[in-house]
Short mmCIF file of N, CA and C in Angstrom, two decimals:
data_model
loop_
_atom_site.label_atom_id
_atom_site.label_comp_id
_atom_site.label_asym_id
_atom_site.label_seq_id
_atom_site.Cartn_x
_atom_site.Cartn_y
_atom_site.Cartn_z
N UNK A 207 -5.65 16.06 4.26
CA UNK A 207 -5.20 14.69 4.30
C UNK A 207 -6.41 13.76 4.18
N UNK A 208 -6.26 12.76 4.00
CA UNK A 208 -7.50 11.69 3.31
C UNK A 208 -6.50 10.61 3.64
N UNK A 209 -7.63 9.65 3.83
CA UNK A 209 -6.95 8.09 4.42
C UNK A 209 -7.52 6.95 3.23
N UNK A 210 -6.63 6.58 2.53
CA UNK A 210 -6.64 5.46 2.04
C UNK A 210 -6.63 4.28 1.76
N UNK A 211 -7.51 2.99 1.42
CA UNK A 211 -6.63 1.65 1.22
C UNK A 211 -5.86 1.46 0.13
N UNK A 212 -5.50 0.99 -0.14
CA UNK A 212 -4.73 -0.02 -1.51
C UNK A 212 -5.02 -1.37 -0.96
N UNK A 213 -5.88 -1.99 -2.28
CA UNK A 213 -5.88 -3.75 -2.42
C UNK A 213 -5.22 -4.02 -3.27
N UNK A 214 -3.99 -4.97 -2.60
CA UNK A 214 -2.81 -5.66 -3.51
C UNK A 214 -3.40 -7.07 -4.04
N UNK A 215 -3.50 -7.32 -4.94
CA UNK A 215 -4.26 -8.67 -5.31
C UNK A 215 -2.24 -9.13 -6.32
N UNK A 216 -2.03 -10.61 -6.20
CA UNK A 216 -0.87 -11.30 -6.96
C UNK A 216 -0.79 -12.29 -7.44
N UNK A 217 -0.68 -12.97 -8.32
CA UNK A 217 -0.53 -14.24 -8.78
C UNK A 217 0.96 -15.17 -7.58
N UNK A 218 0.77 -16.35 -7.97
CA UNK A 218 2.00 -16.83 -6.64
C UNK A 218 3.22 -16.91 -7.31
N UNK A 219 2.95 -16.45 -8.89
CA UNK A 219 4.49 -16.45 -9.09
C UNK A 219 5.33 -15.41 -9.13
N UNK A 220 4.40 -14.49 -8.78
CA UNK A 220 5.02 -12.70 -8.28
C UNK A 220 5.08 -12.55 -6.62
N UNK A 221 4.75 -13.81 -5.94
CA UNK A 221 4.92 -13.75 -4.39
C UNK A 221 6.19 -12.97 -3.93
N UNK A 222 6.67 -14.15 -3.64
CA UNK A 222 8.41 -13.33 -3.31
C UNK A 222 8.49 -12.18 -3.61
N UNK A 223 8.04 -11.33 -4.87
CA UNK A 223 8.67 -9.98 -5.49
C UNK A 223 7.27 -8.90 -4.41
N UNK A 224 6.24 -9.46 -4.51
CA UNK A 224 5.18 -8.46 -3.71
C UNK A 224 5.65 -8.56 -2.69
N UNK A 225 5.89 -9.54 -1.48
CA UNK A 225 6.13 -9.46 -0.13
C UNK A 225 7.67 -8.30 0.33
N UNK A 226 8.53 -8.65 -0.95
CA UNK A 226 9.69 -7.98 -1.25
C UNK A 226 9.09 -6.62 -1.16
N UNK A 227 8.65 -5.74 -2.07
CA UNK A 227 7.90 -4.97 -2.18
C UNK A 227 7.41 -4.40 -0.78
N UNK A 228 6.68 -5.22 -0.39
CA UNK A 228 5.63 -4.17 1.13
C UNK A 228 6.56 -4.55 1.77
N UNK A 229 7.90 -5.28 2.27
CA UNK A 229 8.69 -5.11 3.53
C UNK A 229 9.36 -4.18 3.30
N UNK A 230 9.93 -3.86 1.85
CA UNK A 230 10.60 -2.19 1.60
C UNK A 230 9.73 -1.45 2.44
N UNK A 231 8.60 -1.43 2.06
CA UNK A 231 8.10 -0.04 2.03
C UNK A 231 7.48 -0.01 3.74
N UNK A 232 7.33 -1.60 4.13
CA UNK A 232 7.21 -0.67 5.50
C UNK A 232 8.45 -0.54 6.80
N UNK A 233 9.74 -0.88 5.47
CA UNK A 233 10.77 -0.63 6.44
C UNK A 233 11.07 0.69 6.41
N UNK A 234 10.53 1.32 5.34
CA UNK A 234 10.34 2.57 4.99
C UNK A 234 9.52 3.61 5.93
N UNK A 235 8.46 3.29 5.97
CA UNK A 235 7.46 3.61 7.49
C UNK A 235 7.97 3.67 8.58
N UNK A 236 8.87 2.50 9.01
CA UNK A 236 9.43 2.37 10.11
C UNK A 236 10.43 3.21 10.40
N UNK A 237 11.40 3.20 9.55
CA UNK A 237 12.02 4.51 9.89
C UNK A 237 12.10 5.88 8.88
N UNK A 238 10.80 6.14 9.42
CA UNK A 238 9.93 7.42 8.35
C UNK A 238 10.78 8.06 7.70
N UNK A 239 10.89 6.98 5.95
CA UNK A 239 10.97 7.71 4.97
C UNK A 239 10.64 7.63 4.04
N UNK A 240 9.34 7.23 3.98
CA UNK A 240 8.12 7.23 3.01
C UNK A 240 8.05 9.43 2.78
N UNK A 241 7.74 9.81 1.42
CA UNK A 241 7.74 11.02 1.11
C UNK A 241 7.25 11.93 2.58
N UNK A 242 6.93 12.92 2.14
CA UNK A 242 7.02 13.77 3.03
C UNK A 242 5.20 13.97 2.62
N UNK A 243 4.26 13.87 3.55
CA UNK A 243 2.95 13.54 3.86
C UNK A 243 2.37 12.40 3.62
N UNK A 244 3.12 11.06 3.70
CA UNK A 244 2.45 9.82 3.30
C UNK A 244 2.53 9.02 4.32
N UNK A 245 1.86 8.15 5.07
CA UNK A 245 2.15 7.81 5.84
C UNK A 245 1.38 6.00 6.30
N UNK A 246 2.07 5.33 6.14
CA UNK A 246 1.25 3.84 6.38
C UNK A 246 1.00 4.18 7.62
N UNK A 247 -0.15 3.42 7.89
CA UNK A 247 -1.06 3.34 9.16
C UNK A 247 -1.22 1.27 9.40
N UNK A 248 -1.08 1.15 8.75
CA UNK A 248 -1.34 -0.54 8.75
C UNK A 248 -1.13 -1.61 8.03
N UNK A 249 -1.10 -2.86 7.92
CA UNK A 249 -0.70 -3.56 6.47
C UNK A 249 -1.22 -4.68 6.85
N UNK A 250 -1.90 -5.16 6.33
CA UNK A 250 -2.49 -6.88 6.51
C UNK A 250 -2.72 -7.60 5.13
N UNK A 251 -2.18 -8.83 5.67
CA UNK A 251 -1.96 -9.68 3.53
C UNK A 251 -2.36 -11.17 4.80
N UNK A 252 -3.47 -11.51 3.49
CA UNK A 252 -4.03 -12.78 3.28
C UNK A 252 -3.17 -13.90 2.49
N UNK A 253 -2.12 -14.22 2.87
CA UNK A 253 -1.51 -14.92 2.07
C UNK A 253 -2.28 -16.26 1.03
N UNK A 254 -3.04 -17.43 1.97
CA UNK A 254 -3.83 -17.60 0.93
C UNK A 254 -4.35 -17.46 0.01
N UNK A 255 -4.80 -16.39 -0.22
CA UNK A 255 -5.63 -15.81 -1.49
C UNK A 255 -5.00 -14.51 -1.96
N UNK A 256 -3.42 -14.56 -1.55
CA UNK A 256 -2.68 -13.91 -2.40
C UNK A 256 -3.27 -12.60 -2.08
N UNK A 257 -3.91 -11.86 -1.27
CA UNK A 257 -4.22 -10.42 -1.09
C UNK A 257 -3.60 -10.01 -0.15
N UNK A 258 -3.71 -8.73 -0.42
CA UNK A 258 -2.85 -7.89 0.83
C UNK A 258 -3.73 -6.08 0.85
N UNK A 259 -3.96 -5.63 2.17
CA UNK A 259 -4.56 -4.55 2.08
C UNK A 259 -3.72 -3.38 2.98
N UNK A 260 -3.48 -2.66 2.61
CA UNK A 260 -2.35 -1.24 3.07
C UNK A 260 -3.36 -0.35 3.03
N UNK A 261 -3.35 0.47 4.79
CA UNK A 261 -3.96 1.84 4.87
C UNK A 261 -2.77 2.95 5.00
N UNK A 262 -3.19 3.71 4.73
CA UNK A 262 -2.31 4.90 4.89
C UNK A 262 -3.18 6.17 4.75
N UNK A 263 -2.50 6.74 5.35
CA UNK A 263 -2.95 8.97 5.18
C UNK A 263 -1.98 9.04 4.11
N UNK A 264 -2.57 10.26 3.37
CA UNK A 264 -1.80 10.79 2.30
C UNK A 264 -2.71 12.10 1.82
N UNK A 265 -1.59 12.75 1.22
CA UNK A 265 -2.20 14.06 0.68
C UNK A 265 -3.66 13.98 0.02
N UNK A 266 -3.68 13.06 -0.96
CA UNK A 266 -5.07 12.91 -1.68
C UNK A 266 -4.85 11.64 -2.40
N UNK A 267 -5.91 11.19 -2.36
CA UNK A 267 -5.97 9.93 -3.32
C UNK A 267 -5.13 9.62 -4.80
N UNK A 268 -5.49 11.02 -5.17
CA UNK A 268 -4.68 11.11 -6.51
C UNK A 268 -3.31 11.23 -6.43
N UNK A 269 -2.69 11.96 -5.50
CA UNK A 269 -1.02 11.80 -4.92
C UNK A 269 -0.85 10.84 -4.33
N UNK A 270 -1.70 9.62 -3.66
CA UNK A 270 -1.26 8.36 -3.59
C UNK A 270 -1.12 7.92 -4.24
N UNK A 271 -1.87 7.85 -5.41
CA UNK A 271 -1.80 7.21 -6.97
C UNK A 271 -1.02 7.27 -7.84
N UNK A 272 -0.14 8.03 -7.75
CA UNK A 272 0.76 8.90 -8.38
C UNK A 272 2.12 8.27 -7.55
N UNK A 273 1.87 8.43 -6.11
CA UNK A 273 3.33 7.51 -5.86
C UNK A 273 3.53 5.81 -6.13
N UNK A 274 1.96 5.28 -6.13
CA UNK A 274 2.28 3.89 -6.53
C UNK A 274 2.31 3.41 -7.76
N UNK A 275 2.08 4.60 -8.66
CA UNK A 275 2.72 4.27 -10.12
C UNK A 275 4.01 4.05 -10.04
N UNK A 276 5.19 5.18 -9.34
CA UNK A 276 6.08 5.17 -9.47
C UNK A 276 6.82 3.90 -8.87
N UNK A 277 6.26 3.40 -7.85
CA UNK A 277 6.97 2.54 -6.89
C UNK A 277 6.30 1.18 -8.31
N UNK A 278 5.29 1.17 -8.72
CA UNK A 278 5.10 -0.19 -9.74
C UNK A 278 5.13 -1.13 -9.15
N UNK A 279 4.14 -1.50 -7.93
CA UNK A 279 3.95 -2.85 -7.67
C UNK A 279 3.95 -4.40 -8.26
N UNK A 280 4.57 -5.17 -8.00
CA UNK A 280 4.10 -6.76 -8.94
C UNK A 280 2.74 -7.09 -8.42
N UNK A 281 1.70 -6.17 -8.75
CA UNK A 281 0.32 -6.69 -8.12
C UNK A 281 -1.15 -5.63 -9.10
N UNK A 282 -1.70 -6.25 -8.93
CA UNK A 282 -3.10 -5.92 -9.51
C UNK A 282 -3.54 -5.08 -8.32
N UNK A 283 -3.99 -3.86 -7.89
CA UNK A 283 -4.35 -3.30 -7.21
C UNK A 283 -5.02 -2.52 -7.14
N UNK A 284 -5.89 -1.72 -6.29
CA UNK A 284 -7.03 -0.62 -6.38
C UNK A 284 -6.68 0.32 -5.36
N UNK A 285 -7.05 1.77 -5.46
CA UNK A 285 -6.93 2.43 -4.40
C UNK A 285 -8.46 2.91 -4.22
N UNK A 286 -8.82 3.15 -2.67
CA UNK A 286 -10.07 3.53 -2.30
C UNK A 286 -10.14 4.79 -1.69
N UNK A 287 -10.50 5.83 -1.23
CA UNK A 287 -10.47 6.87 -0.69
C UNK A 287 -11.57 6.53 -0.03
N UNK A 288 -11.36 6.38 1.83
CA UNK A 288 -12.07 5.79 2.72
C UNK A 288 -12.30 7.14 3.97
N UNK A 289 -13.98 6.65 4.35
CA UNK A 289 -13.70 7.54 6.08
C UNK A 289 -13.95 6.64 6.71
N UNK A 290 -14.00 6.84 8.21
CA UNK A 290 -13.57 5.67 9.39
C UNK A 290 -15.85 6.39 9.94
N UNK A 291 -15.90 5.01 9.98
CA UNK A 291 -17.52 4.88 10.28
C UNK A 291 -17.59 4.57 11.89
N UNK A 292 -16.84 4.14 12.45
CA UNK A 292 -16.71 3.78 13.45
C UNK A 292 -15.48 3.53 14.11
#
């Protein structure tokens, strides 16, 4: 398992559809049924500046990547493959 971010970056006229977007998915979390080894750990969005950053565990970076193709965010985004420094 490997812990990931995703940076959601959006223009404001895809607002509504991104926020749409991450309340699915962490109503999804909430009552765990995000796939079977994926798992949000956190979610924080800068609304100002239109960003938003999602941690999660997941099998591997590349099988995270692979599920957020499918899901197709309304957002410009990056995934990072992170360790915890402290």
């Amino acid at each position: 398992m490997v812990t990931v971010v995703i940076k959601h970056e959006w223009e404001q006229r895809n607002e509504a559809k991104a926020f749409e977007t991450v309340s699915g998915i962490i109503k999804m979390a909430k009552e765990s049924k995000l796939p079977q080894g994926f798992r949000l750990l956190s979610a924080y969005a800068d609304s100002g500046s239109r960003t938003a950053f999602c941690i999660y565990e997941a099998p591997s970076k590349q099988a995270f990547q692979e599920l957020v193709s499918k899901i197709n965010p309304p957002t410009a985004y990056k995934v990072y493959e992170v360790s915890k420094l402290y």
